[in-house]
Coordinates of C-alpha atoms in Angstrom, one line a residue:
M664 CA 141.1 61.1 69.6
R665 CA 139.6 59.0 67.0
K666 CA 140.4 60.1 63.3
V667 CA 138.6 58.8 60.2
I668 CA 139.2 60.1 56.8
L669 CA 136.7 60.4 54.0
T670 CA 138.8 61.1 50.7
S671 CA 137.9 64.2 48.8
A672 CA 137.3 64.0 45.2
F673 CA 140.6 65.9 44.6
A674 CA 142.7 63.1 46.7
I675 CA 140.9 60.5 44.7
A676 CA 141.8 62.0 41.5
I677 CA 145.6 61.4 42.6
L678 CA 144.9 58.1 43.7
I679 CA 143.7 57.4 39.9
S680 CA 147.2 57.8 38.6
I681 CA 148.8 55.5 41.1
T682 CA 146.2 52.5 41.9
S683 CA 144.0 50.8 39.8
C684 CA 140.7 51.8 38.5
K685 CA 138.9 49.6 40.9
N686 CA 140.6 50.7 44.2
A687 CA 139.7 54.2 43.3
T688 CA 136.2 53.6 42.8
E689 CA 136.0 51.9 46.2
E690 CA 138.0 54.9 47.9
K691 CA 135.4 57.3 46.2
N692 CA 132.5 55.4 47.6
K693 CA 134.0 55.0 50.9
V694 CA 131.6 56.4 53.9
L695 CA 131.5 57.4 57.3
S696 CA 128.6 56.1 59.4
M697 CA 126.9 57.2 62.7
R698 CA 124.3 55.1 64.6
Y699 CA 121.8 55.8 67.3
G700 CA 119.4 53.2 67.8
N701 CA 117.7 52.2 64.6
T702 CA 119.0 55.4 62.8
E703 CA 121.9 55.4 60.7
V704 CA 123.6 58.4 59.0
S705 CA 126.2 58.0 56.3
L706 CA 128.6 60.8 55.3
L707 CA 130.0 60.5 51.6
T708 CA 131.1 62.5 48.7
A709 CA 128.4 63.3 46.1
A710 CA 129.0 62.9 42.5
N711 CA 129.6 66.4 42.0
G712 CA 132.6 66.5 44.6
Q713 CA 130.3 68.0 47.6
L714 CA 130.0 66.6 51.1
A715 CA 126.6 64.8 51.5
F716 CA 124.7 62.8 53.8
L717 CA 121.8 60.2 54.1
I718 CA 119.7 58.9 56.5
N719 CA 118.2 55.4 57.1
K720 CA 115.9 54.3 59.8
D721 CA 114.7 50.6 60.5
R722 CA 117.1 50.2 57.0
Q723 CA 114.5 52.3 54.9
V724 CA 115.8 55.6 53.3
V725 CA 114.4 58.7 55.3
L726 CA 116.6 61.2 53.4
D727 CA 118.4 60.5 50.2
T728 CA 121.9 61.8 49.3
S729 CA 121.4 65.2 50.6
L730 CA 124.3 68.2 50.0
L731 CA 126.4 69.8 53.1
G732 CA 128.2 72.8 52.9
L733 CA 128.0 76.7 52.6
K734 CA 129.4 79.8 50.9
V735 CA 131.5 82.1 53.1
E736 CA 133.6 84.9 51.9
G737 CA 133.2 83.8 48.2
K738 CA 134.5 80.3 49.1
H739 CA 132.6 77.0 48.5
L740 CA 133.2 75.0 51.8
G741 CA 132.8 71.5 51.5
K742 CA 133.5 71.0 47.9
N743 CA 136.5 68.5 47.3
A744 CA 137.1 68.3 51.1
S745 CA 138.1 65.7 53.4
L746 CA 136.5 64.6 56.6
S747 CA 138.0 63.7 60.1
L748 CA 136.1 62.6 63.0
L749 CA 137.6 64.6 66.0
E750 CA 135.3 63.6 68.7
Q751 CA 132.3 61.7 69.7
K752 CA 130.4 62.1 73.0
E753 CA 126.9 61.5 74.7
V754 CA 124.5 64.1 75.3
A755 CA 122.0 64.0 78.2
L756 CA 119.7 66.7 79.1
E757 CA 116.9 67.2 81.5
Y758 CA 115.3 70.5 81.8
P759 CA 112.0 72.3 82.7
L760 CA 109.3 73.1 80.2
N761 CA 106.4 75.0 79.7
G762 CA 104.3 73.7 77.1
I763 CA 103.6 69.9 76.2
K764 CA 105.2 68.6 79.3
S765 CA 106.9 69.9 82.4
K766 CA 110.1 68.4 81.9
A767 CA 112.1 67.2 78.9
S768 CA 114.4 64.4 78.8
Y769 CA 116.8 64.2 75.8
T770 CA 119.7 61.8 75.1
G771 CA 121.9 61.6 72.0
D772 CA 125.2 61.2 70.3
L773 CA 127.2 64.3 69.3
Y774 CA 129.9 63.7 66.6
I775 CA 132.4 66.5 65.7
Y776 CA 134.1 66.5 62.4
E777 CA 137.1 68.6 60.9
V778 CA 136.5 69.4 57.4
S779 CA 139.8 70.3 55.6
E780 CA 139.6 72.3 52.4
A781 CA 142.0 71.9 49.4
D782 CA 143.6 75.3 50.3
G783 CA 144.5 74.2 53.7
S784 CA 141.7 75.8 55.6
D785 CA 139.3 73.9 58.0
W786 CA 136.0 74.2 59.8
K787 CA 133.9 72.3 62.0
L788 CA 130.9 69.9 61.0
E789 CA 128.5 68.8 63.9
F790 CA 126.0 66.0 63.7
Q791 CA 123.9 65.1 66.4
L792 CA 121.7 62.1 66.7
S793 CA 119.1 60.9 68.9
N794 CA 115.8 59.0 68.9
E795 CA 114.1 62.1 68.2
G796 CA 116.0 62.7 64.9
V797 CA 119.0 63.9 63.3
A798 CA 120.6 67.4 63.0
Y799 CA 123.7 69.2 62.1
R800 CA 125.4 72.6 61.7
Y801 CA 128.5 74.3 60.4
M802 CA 131.0 76.0 62.8
V803 CA 133.8 78.4 60.7
S804 CA 136.2 80.1 62.9
G805 CA 136.9 83.7 62.0
E806 CA 137.5 87.1 63.3
G807 CA 135.9 90.5 62.5
T808 CA 132.8 89.9 60.1
Q809 CA 132.5 86.8 57.9
H810 CA 129.9 87.2 54.8
V811 CA 127.6 84.3 54.4
Q812 CA 126.4 84.0 50.6
G813 CA 124.1 80.8 51.1
E814 CA 124.3 77.2 51.8
E815 CA 124.5 73.9 49.9
S816 CA 122.3 72.4 52.7
S817 CA 119.5 70.1 50.7
F818 CA 117.1 67.6 51.8
K819 CA 116.1 64.6 49.4
L820 CA 113.1 62.7 50.3
P821 CA 111.8 59.3 49.0
N822 CA 109.3 59.0 46.3
E823 CA 105.5 59.2 47.2
T824 CA 106.6 61.4 50.4
K825 CA 103.2 63.4 51.6
V826 CA 104.6 67.0 52.7
W827 CA 102.5 69.1 55.0
Y828 CA 103.1 73.0 54.1
F829 CA 101.5 76.0 54.9
E830 CA 100.1 78.4 52.2
R831 CA 99.2 82.0 51.8
D832 CA 98.0 83.5 48.4
N833 CA 100.2 86.5 48.9
D834 CA 103.5 87.9 50.1
W835 CA 102.7 87.6 54.0
K836 CA 103.2 84.0 53.5
L837 CA 106.8 84.3 54.2
K838 CA 106.8 87.2 56.3
S839 CA 104.5 86.1 59.1
H840 CA 104.4 82.0 58.3
A841 CA 100.5 82.7 58.9
G842 CA 99.5 80.0 56.1
E843 CA 96.7 77.1 56.0
W844 CA 98.4 74.0 56.3
L845 CA 97.9 71.7 53.1
S846 CA 99.5 68.8 51.6
A847 CA 100.9 67.7 48.6
D848 CA 103.2 64.7 46.9
I849 CA 106.8 65.7 47.2
S850 CA 107.1 65.9 43.5
E851 CA 104.5 68.6 43.3
M852 CA 106.5 70.8 45.5
P853 CA 108.1 73.1 43.1
T854 CA 104.9 74.2 41.5
V855 CA 102.1 73.5 44.1
S856 CA 102.3 77.1 45.5
K857 CA 101.4 80.4 43.5
M858 CA 103.8 82.3 45.5
G859 CA 106.8 80.1 44.0
P860 CA 108.9 77.2 45.0
I861 CA 110.1 78.7 48.5
Q862 CA 108.5 77.3 51.5
G863 CA 108.7 78.3 55.0
L864 CA 109.6 75.9 57.9
T865 CA 108.2 73.5 59.2
L866 CA 107.5 70.9 56.8
T867 CA 105.9 67.7 58.1
C868 CA 106.4 64.7 55.8
E869 CA 104.7 61.4 55.7
L870 CA 107.0 58.8 54.7
P871 CA 105.9 56.2 52.0
Q872 CA 107.3 53.5 54.5
G873 CA 105.4 54.8 57.4
G874 CA 106.5 57.1 60.1
Y875 CA 107.2 61.0 59.8
A876 CA 110.0 63.0 59.2
L877 CA 109.6 66.8 59.9
L878 CA 112.2 69.5 58.6
A879 CA 113.1 72.3 60.9
E880 CA 115.8 74.2 62.5
A881 CA 117.0 75.0 66.0
G882 CA 119.2 77.5 67.7
L883 CA 118.4 80.3 65.6
F884 CA 120.7 83.0 66.8
N885 CA 123.1 85.5 64.8
Y886 CA 122.1 84.0 61.6
S887 CA 119.3 84.5 58.8
G888 CA 116.4 82.0 59.2
M889 CA 116.2 79.3 56.7
R890 CA 113.6 78.7 54.3
L891 CA 113.4 75.6 51.8
E892 CA 113.1 76.1 48.1
A893 CA 111.9 73.1 46.3
I894 CA 114.2 72.3 43.3
G895 CA 112.7 69.3 41.8
K896 CA 114.0 65.7 42.1
N897 CA 112.2 65.5 45.7
S898 CA 114.5 68.0 47.1
F899 CA 114.8 71.0 49.0
K900 CA 117.4 73.4 49.2
A901 CA 118.4 75.9 52.1
N902 CA 117.2 79.3 50.9
F903 CA 117.5 82.9 52.8
E904 CA 115.6 86.1 52.9
E905 CA 118.8 88.1 51.8
G906 CA 119.1 86.0 48.5
D907 CA 122.4 86.4 46.5
A908 CA 123.4 89.2 48.8
G909 CA 124.0 87.3 51.5
F910 CA 124.5 88.6 55.3
D911 CA 127.3 89.5 57.6
V912 CA 128.0 87.4 60.9
K913 CA 130.3 89.0 63.4
G914 CA 133.4 86.5 64.9
R915 CA 133.1 82.8 64.9
L916 CA 130.2 81.6 62.4
T917 CA 127.9 78.9 63.8
T918 CA 124.9 78.1 61.9
P919 CA 121.4 77.1 63.4
W920 CA 120.9 73.4 63.5
R921 CA 119.2 71.9 60.6
C922 CA 117.0 69.3 61.8
I923 CA 115.1 66.1 60.5
L924 CA 112.9 65.0 63.4
L925 CA 112.0 61.5 63.2
A926 CA 108.8 59.9 64.6
D927 CA 107.1 56.3 64.2
T928 CA 103.6 57.7 65.4
L929 CA 102.1 60.9 65.9
N930 CA 102.3 60.8 69.6
D931 CA 106.1 60.6 69.2
L932 CA 106.0 63.6 66.9
A933 CA 103.9 65.6 69.2
N934 CA 106.4 64.8 72.2
N935 CA 109.5 65.5 69.9
T936 CA 111.7 67.9 72.1
M937 CA 114.6 67.9 69.9
V938 CA 114.6 71.4 68.4
A939 CA 114.2 72.7 72.0
S940 CA 117.2 70.5 73.4
L941 CA 119.4 71.6 70.6
N942 CA 119.0 75.4 71.8
P943 CA 121.6 76.8 74.7
A944 CA 120.5 76.6 78.1
P945 CA 119.3 79.6 79.7
D946 CA 122.0 82.0 81.2
A947 CA 122.5 81.4 84.8
N948 CA 122.6 85.2 85.7
L949 CA 120.0 86.6 83.4
F950 CA 117.5 83.8 84.6
A951 CA 118.7 83.2 88.3
D952 CA 115.0 83.9 89.1
T953 CA 112.1 82.9 87.1
D954 CA 109.4 83.3 89.3
W955 CA 108.1 86.3 87.5
I956 CA 107.5 84.1 84.4
K957 CA 104.0 82.7 85.2
P958 CA 102.0 80.8 82.3
G959 CA 98.2 81.5 82.5
K960 CA 95.5 82.5 80.2
S961 CA 94.6 86.1 79.0
V962 CA 91.5 88.2 78.0
W963 CA 91.8 90.3 74.5
H964 CA 89.5 92.8 73.5
W965 CA 90.5 92.8 69.7
W966 CA 87.9 90.2 68.6
S967 CA 85.1 92.1 69.8
G968 CA 86.4 95.6 69.0
K969 CA 89.8 96.1 67.7
Y970 CA 90.8 99.5 68.9
V971 CA 90.3 100.0 72.8
N972 CA 89.8 102.7 75.0
Y973 CA 90.8 103.0 78.8
K974 CA 87.3 102.1 80.2
E975 CA 87.2 98.9 77.9
E976 CA 90.4 97.8 79.2
H977 CA 89.6 98.6 82.6
D978 CA 86.4 96.5 82.4
M979 CA 88.5 93.6 80.8
V980 CA 90.4 93.5 83.8
D981 CA 87.3 92.7 85.8
D982 CA 86.3 90.1 83.2
A983 CA 89.8 88.4 83.7
Q984 CA 89.4 88.1 87.3
S985 CA 85.7 86.7 86.7
L986 CA 87.1 84.0 84.3
G987 CA 90.0 83.3 86.8
F988 CA 92.3 84.3 84.1
S989 CA 95.9 85.7 84.8
Y990 CA 96.2 88.5 82.1
S991 CA 94.7 91.3 80.0
M992 CA 96.5 91.7 76.5
V993 CA 96.0 95.5 75.6
D994 CA 96.4 95.6 72.1
E995 CA 97.1 98.3 69.5
G996 CA 95.2 101.7 70.3
W997 CA 96.6 102.2 73.9
E998 CA 99.6 104.6 72.6
R999 CA 96.7 106.9 71.5
W1000 CA 95.1 107.2 75.1
P1001 CA 95.8 110.8 76.6
N1002 CA 98.5 110.6 79.1
K1003 CA 99.3 107.0 77.9
W1004 CA 102.0 106.3 80.1
E1005 CA 99.9 107.6 83.3
S1006 CA 97.0 105.7 82.0
V1007 CA 98.7 102.2 81.4
T1008 CA 100.2 102.7 85.1
K1009 CA 96.7 103.4 86.6
L1010 CA 95.5 100.5 84.6
C1011 CA 98.4 98.3 86.1
D1012 CA 97.9 99.3 89.5
Y1013 CA 94.0 98.4 89.2
A1014 CA 94.9 95.0 87.6
K1015 CA 97.3 94.3 90.0
E1016 CA 94.8 94.6 92.9
K1017 CA 92.6 92.1 90.8
G1018 CA 95.6 89.7 90.7
V1019 CA 96.1 90.4 86.8
G1020 CA 98.8 91.1 84.7
I1021 CA 98.9 93.6 81.8
F1022 CA 100.8 92.9 78.5
V1023 CA 101.0 96.1 76.0
W1024 CA 101.4 95.9 72.3
K1025 CA 104.0 97.7 70.0
H1026 CA 105.0 97.8 66.6
S1027 CA 108.5 96.5 65.8
K1028 CA 109.5 99.2 63.6
E1029 CA 109.4 101.7 66.4
I1030 CA 111.9 100.3 68.5
N1031 CA 114.1 98.2 66.2
F1032 CA 116.9 100.7 66.0
P1033 CA 120.5 98.7 66.6
E1034 CA 122.3 101.8 67.6
N1035 CA 123.8 102.4 70.8
D1036 CA 122.6 98.9 71.9
Y1037 CA 119.1 99.4 70.7
A1038 CA 118.7 102.4 73.0
V1039 CA 115.3 103.3 71.8
M1040 CA 113.8 99.6 72.6
R1041 CA 115.6 99.9 76.2
H1042 CA 113.9 103.2 76.8
F1043 CA 110.8 101.8 75.8
L1044 CA 111.0 98.7 78.0
D1045 CA 112.0 100.7 80.8
S1046 CA 108.9 102.8 80.5
V1047 CA 106.8 99.5 80.3
K1048 CA 108.4 98.4 83.3
Q1049 CA 107.8 101.5 85.4
T1050 CA 104.0 101.0 84.3
G1051 CA 103.9 97.8 86.3
A1052 CA 102.8 95.9 83.2
V1053 CA 104.3 92.3 82.9
G1054 CA 105.0 91.8 79.4
V1055 CA 105.1 93.1 75.8
K1056 CA 103.4 92.0 72.5
V1057 CA 105.9 93.1 69.4
D1058 CA 104.3 92.8 66.1
F1059 CA 105.1 92.8 62.6
M1060 CA 108.6 91.9 62.2
N1061 CA 107.7 90.6 58.8
G1062 CA 110.6 88.5 58.0
Q1063 CA 113.3 86.2 59.3
G1064 CA 116.6 88.1 57.7
K1065 CA 119.8 88.4 59.9
S1066 CA 118.7 91.9 61.3
I1067 CA 115.1 90.8 62.3
I1068 CA 116.7 87.7 63.9
S1069 CA 119.3 90.0 65.8
F1070 CA 116.4 92.3 66.8
D1071 CA 114.4 89.3 68.4
E1072 CA 117.2 88.3 70.5
A1073 CA 118.0 91.7 71.7
L1074 CA 114.4 92.2 72.8
L1075 CA 114.5 88.7 74.6
K1076 CA 117.5 89.6 76.3
K1077 CA 116.7 93.2 77.3
A1078 CA 113.1 92.2 78.3
A1079 CA 114.6 89.5 80.7
E1080 CA 117.0 92.0 82.2
R1081 CA 113.8 94.1 83.2
Q1082 CA 111.8 90.7 84.1
L1083 CA 109.4 91.3 81.3
M1084 CA 107.7 88.4 79.4
V1085 CA 107.6 88.6 75.3
N1086 CA 104.8 87.8 73.2
F1087 CA 105.9 87.9 69.3
H1088 CA 103.9 88.7 66.6
G1089 CA 104.1 88.8 62.9
C1090 CA 107.2 86.6 62.8
Q1091 CA 108.4 83.3 61.7
Q1092 CA 108.0 79.7 63.5
S1093 CA 109.4 78.7 66.6
S1094 CA 113.2 77.2 66.4
G1095 CA 113.2 76.7 70.2
E1096 CA 114.4 79.9 71.4
Y1097 CA 112.0 79.7 74.3
R1098 CA 114.5 77.3 76.2
T1099 CA 117.3 79.7 76.1
Y1100 CA 115.0 82.6 76.7
P1101 CA 111.9 81.2 78.9
N1102 CA 110.5 84.8 78.9
E1103 CA 109.3 84.1 75.4
V1104 CA 106.0 82.8 76.4
T1105 CA 104.3 82.7 73.1
R1106 CA 104.8 83.5 69.5
E1107 CA 102.7 83.7 66.3
G1108 CA 104.2 82.3 63.0
I1109 CA 101.0 80.6 62.8
R1110 CA 97.6 81.1 60.8
G1111 CA 95.7 81.7 63.9
L1112 CA 91.9 82.6 64.6
E1113 CA 92.3 86.3 63.9
V1114 CA 91.9 85.1 60.2
N1115 CA 88.3 84.5 60.7
H1116 CA 87.8 88.3 60.7
M1117 CA 89.5 88.8 57.3
K1118 CA 88.6 88.6 54.0
E1119 CA 90.8 85.8 53.5
G1120 CA 89.3 83.5 56.3
P1121 CA 87.9 81.7 58.0
L1122 CA 90.1 79.0 59.0
P1123 CA 88.9 75.3 57.7
A1124 CA 88.7 72.8 60.2
S1125 CA 91.4 70.7 58.4
H1126 CA 94.0 73.5 58.9
N1127 CA 93.1 73.1 62.8
A1128 CA 93.4 69.2 62.5
A1129 CA 96.9 69.5 61.2
L1130 CA 98.6 72.3 63.5
P1131 CA 99.4 69.9 66.5
F1132 CA 101.5 67.8 64.1
T1133 CA 102.8 70.7 62.0
R1134 CA 103.7 74.1 63.4
Y1135 CA 103.1 73.0 67.3
V1136 CA 105.9 70.5 66.9
T1137 CA 108.8 73.1 67.5
G1138 CA 107.0 75.1 69.9
H1139 CA 104.1 77.2 71.2
G1140 CA 101.9 79.2 69.1
D1141 CA 99.8 82.1 69.8
Y1142 CA 96.8 81.1 67.7
T1143 CA 94.5 83.1 70.3
P1144 CA 91.6 80.3 70.5
L1145 CA 88.0 80.2 70.9
G1146 CA 85.9 82.1 68.4
L1147 CA 82.2 81.1 69.3
T1148 CA 80.8 84.0 67.7
E1149 CA 82.5 83.5 64.3
P1150 CA 83.6 79.7 64.1
G1151 CA 83.6 79.4 60.3
E1152 CA 82.7 75.9 59.2
T1153 CA 83.8 74.5 62.7
T1154 CA 81.6 73.9 65.7
W1155 CA 81.6 75.5 69.3
A1156 CA 83.0 71.9 70.4
H1157 CA 85.6 72.2 67.9
Q1158 CA 86.5 75.7 69.1
L1159 CA 86.4 74.4 72.6
A1160 CA 88.6 71.7 72.0
T1161 CA 91.5 73.9 70.5
L1162 CA 92.0 74.9 74.1
V1163 CA 93.5 71.5 74.7
T1164 CA 95.0 70.6 71.1
F1165 CA 97.0 73.6 70.9
Y1166 CA 99.1 75.1 73.6
S1167 CA 100.7 78.4 74.6
P1168 CA 102.3 79.2 78.1
F1169 CA 100.5 82.6 77.6
N1170 CA 97.3 81.5 76.1
C1171 CA 95.2 84.7 74.7
I1172 CA 91.6 83.6 74.5
A1173 CA 89.9 85.5 71.5
E1174 CA 86.2 85.5 72.5
N1175 CA 84.3 88.4 74.0
T1176 CA 84.6 88.0 77.8
Q1177 CA 81.0 89.3 78.6
F1178 CA 79.6 86.8 75.8
L1179 CA 81.4 83.9 77.7
L1180 CA 80.3 85.2 81.2
K1181 CA 76.6 86.2 80.4
T1182 CA 75.5 83.7 77.6
K1183 CA 73.3 80.9 78.7
S1184 CA 74.1 78.9 75.9
V1185 CA 78.0 78.9 76.9
Q1186 CA 77.3 78.0 80.4
P1187 CA 77.8 74.3 79.8
A1188 CA 81.5 74.9 78.8
L1189 CA 82.2 77.8 81.2
D1190 CA 83.7 75.9 84.0
F1191 CA 86.1 74.0 81.2
I1192 CA 87.0 77.6 80.1
K1193 CA 87.8 78.7 83.4
T1194 CA 89.9 75.9 84.7
V1195 CA 91.9 74.5 81.5
P1196 CA 95.4 75.0 81.9
S1197 CA 97.9 76.7 79.5
V1198 CA 100.9 74.3 80.0
W1199 CA 100.9 70.6 80.7
D1200 CA 102.8 68.0 82.6
E1201 CA 102.4 65.1 80.0
T1202 CA 100.8 65.0 76.4
F1203 CA 99.3 61.9 74.7
V1204 CA 98.1 61.7 71.2
L1205 CA 95.3 59.0 70.6
P1206 CA 96.2 56.6 67.9
Q1207 CA 93.1 57.4 65.8
S1208 CA 94.7 60.7 65.0
K1209 CA 95.6 61.7 61.3
I1210 CA 97.1 64.8 60.3
G1211 CA 94.3 67.2 58.8
E1212 CA 91.5 64.7 59.6
L1213 CA 91.3 64.1 63.2
A1214 CA 93.6 65.3 65.9
A1215 CA 92.6 63.7 69.4
I1216 CA 95.1 64.7 72.2
A1217 CA 95.1 64.1 76.0
R1218 CA 97.1 66.2 78.4
R1219 CA 97.7 66.0 82.1
K1220 CA 97.9 68.7 84.6
N1221 CA 98.7 67.4 88.1
N1222 CA 96.5 64.4 88.8
D1223 CA 93.6 65.6 86.1
W1224 CA 93.5 64.9 82.3
Y1225 CA 92.0 67.0 79.5
L1226 CA 91.2 65.7 76.1
G1227 CA 90.5 67.8 73.0
V1228 CA 89.2 66.2 69.7
L1229 CA 89.3 68.2 66.2
R1230 CA 87.3 66.7 63.6
S1231 CA 87.8 67.9 59.8
G1232 CA 85.2 66.0 57.6
P1233 CA 81.9 64.1 58.1
S1234 CA 80.4 63.2 61.3
Q1235 CA 81.4 60.1 63.0
E1236 CA 81.5 57.8 66.2
M1237 CA 84.5 57.7 68.1
Q1238 CA 85.7 55.5 70.6
I1239 CA 87.9 56.9 73.5
D1240 CA 90.2 54.3 75.0
C1241 CA 90.8 55.8 78.7
S1242 CA 93.9 53.6 79.2
F1243 CA 96.0 56.6 79.4
L1244 CA 94.6 57.8 82.9
G1245 CA 96.1 57.1 85.9
D1246 CA 95.1 54.5 88.6
G1247 CA 91.8 55.0 90.2
E1248 CA 88.5 56.5 89.1
Y1249 CA 88.0 59.8 87.5
L1250 CA 84.9 61.9 87.0
A1251 CA 84.5 62.6 83.0
E1252 CA 82.7 65.7 82.2
I1253 CA 82.1 65.3 78.4
I1254 CA 81.2 68.2 76.3
T1255 CA 80.2 67.7 72.4
D1256 CA 78.1 69.0 69.8
D1257 CA 74.2 68.6 70.3
T1258 CA 73.5 67.4 66.7
E1259 CA 69.8 67.0 67.9
A1260 CA 69.2 70.6 69.3
E1261 CA 67.9 73.8 67.4
R1262 CA 70.9 75.8 66.1
I1263 CA 72.3 79.1 67.5
N1264 CA 72.0 82.1 65.4
L1265 CA 75.2 83.9 65.2
E1266 CA 73.9 87.1 63.6
G1267 CA 74.5 90.3 65.6
L1268 CA 76.5 88.5 68.3
N1269 CA 79.9 90.1 67.2
K1270 CA 80.2 93.4 65.4
E1271 CA 83.5 92.4 64.1
A1272 CA 82.4 89.2 62.3
N1273 CA 81.8 88.4 58.7
L1274 CA 79.9 85.3 59.0
R1275 CA 79.4 84.4 55.3
Q1276 CA 77.4 81.3 55.1
W1277 CA 78.2 80.2 58.4
N1278 CA 75.8 82.1 60.4
T1279 CA 74.5 79.3 63.0
A1280 CA 76.3 76.9 65.3
L1281 CA 75.4 73.6 67.1
P1282 CA 75.1 74.4 71.0
F1283 CA 77.0 72.3 73.5
K1284 CA 75.9 69.1 74.9
K1285 CA 77.1 68.2 78.3
S1286 CA 77.2 64.9 80.3
T1287 CA 79.4 63.0 82.9
E1288 CA 80.1 59.6 83.9
T1289 CA 82.6 57.9 85.7
V1290 CA 85.3 56.0 84.1
S1291 CA 88.8 54.4 84.6
Q1292 CA 91.8 52.9 82.9
E1293 CA 89.6 49.9 81.7
K1294 CA 86.7 52.2 80.3
T1295 CA 85.8 53.2 76.9
I1296 CA 83.8 56.4 76.1
S1297 CA 81.9 56.6 73.0
I1298 CA 81.3 60.1 71.6
H1299 CA 79.5 61.5 68.2
L1300 CA 81.6 64.2 66.4
A1301 CA 79.7 66.5 64.2
E1302 CA 80.6 67.4 61.0
H1303 CA 83.9 69.5 61.5
G1304 CA 83.0 69.3 65.1
G1305 CA 85.0 68.6 68.2
A1306 CA 84.7 67.2 71.9
T1307 CA 86.5 68.0 75.0
I1308 CA 86.5 65.7 78.2
K1309 CA 87.9 66.7 81.6
F1310 CA 88.8 63.7 83.6
T1311 CA 89.0 64.9 87.3
K1312 CA 90.6 62.3 89.7
K1313 CA 88.2 61.2 92.6

């Protein structure tokens, strides 16, 4: 066992009485260093006696001196403490993913430190370094209940860092994490939001020296979800929903990982799998069989009529079959059907004949009762399973406090025991739980297309062009894409491209199914809508991409590639370098906005729509050509427009 001591401020005070001032100063400034590739992490004692760390990459500061520690049972851990390296070991993981790639390969180094407090107690501090970033967590042994009253954890960024954060001008901001993605200089973060200095994760940071850092958490179990409070001096500090009251943790206290994802390019950022990799592997018994977890697209009635009746949902099953979709999402309203369970069973039987699976909606408040091991939840899930439904959409958790996080995990586990998939809504962002519980096939925690129906909508193109490099970095999102009848300022080709640039194993398509199937102007894109996958084998971000301005993302499924381009801003010509393709020739089916055609009148196409001034749309323009790796394709992007290309291997 290697053992290295970081001398505490208390020990330094003793040394001052027996050594020279010079030696004491040298001891106080002593640091422990960890290195992985071009990334170096230094552990030290801050001026106030608190443990701290900083990160350098390529000899540039990524994170300046940032504090470590937490308050448990009234004790400030990490203050006037000493640090010993107990163990260092390599981490190498390879596991299947349903999302941006079919398999994640992750390697890094794990450092385990013992932290000795002045009163003789100790706890563990773990750091993990990889080419994908830096993460740490705290582990405090104990029996019974431990009361957590907050953390010292902070993150100090360099001057002139550009921070991407989500904003919503009401208290739903930190309940649902469904805010519009905006950016500001790090110095503005304490005052940039009318809702106060607290921001939800994630935060994507464009560093002044180039490259990106994304602040996140991973492995959020048996703890409260972390937010970040902008406290000035370029710093954020850990913040929790429970505030000063704190929260209880039973038994050993293991915090989620506090993550600083690092990337040189947007391609590296979009392909980062550190958050998922820091989550535990699935339970081998609970997920011995995963054949029942099947990615696919879903129809959804809500966009064209919020509250559904049985006949409408019966018709949606037929439309799902016609579109080649795997699922139908039965949203709020089914519980008011006469003989609801018999009706849902009949619907599921019919859907099964058509090769379609049924998801049913439920309000979380009706099943969130921890008593008797969540007996009410278990009874509900048993009833759902008996109908033949394949999944549940649970909504309105409206927070990320410890009790909500416990509810989330209980639902995932008990749903898995019944081989049911889960779609979370009204919740916080992903922290990689889908690795541990692969039956989580999507979650909201995102400002999705439903906002276009609301007074505070519609979504701007800049929000969409930011999402692949902000919210989607840590996991799938239920944006419910494709809104042709109410696209806001965006275009039809922009809407179509979200089917590629955004990802969700359970991809719930918003648009009215009859409109898709029967509208002549949609037909050039219908085959693309039918065939575009919901999970991918490989992802590549084109180098022209820029957060909030242009998202150009190519994704591969088997031998075919799909490209989606989202533009925010004036029209522009774009050159697509096809070098990401495999060997041989491909048939490229290109769909863009037809800027020379007569605009389509959107009035009356959707009874739920509030079109405002955006009451017309550009139609699709489709062309084909044969391409290979050496080829460059030129496309015209309309203002706030987009494009898709399907590359079919010849």
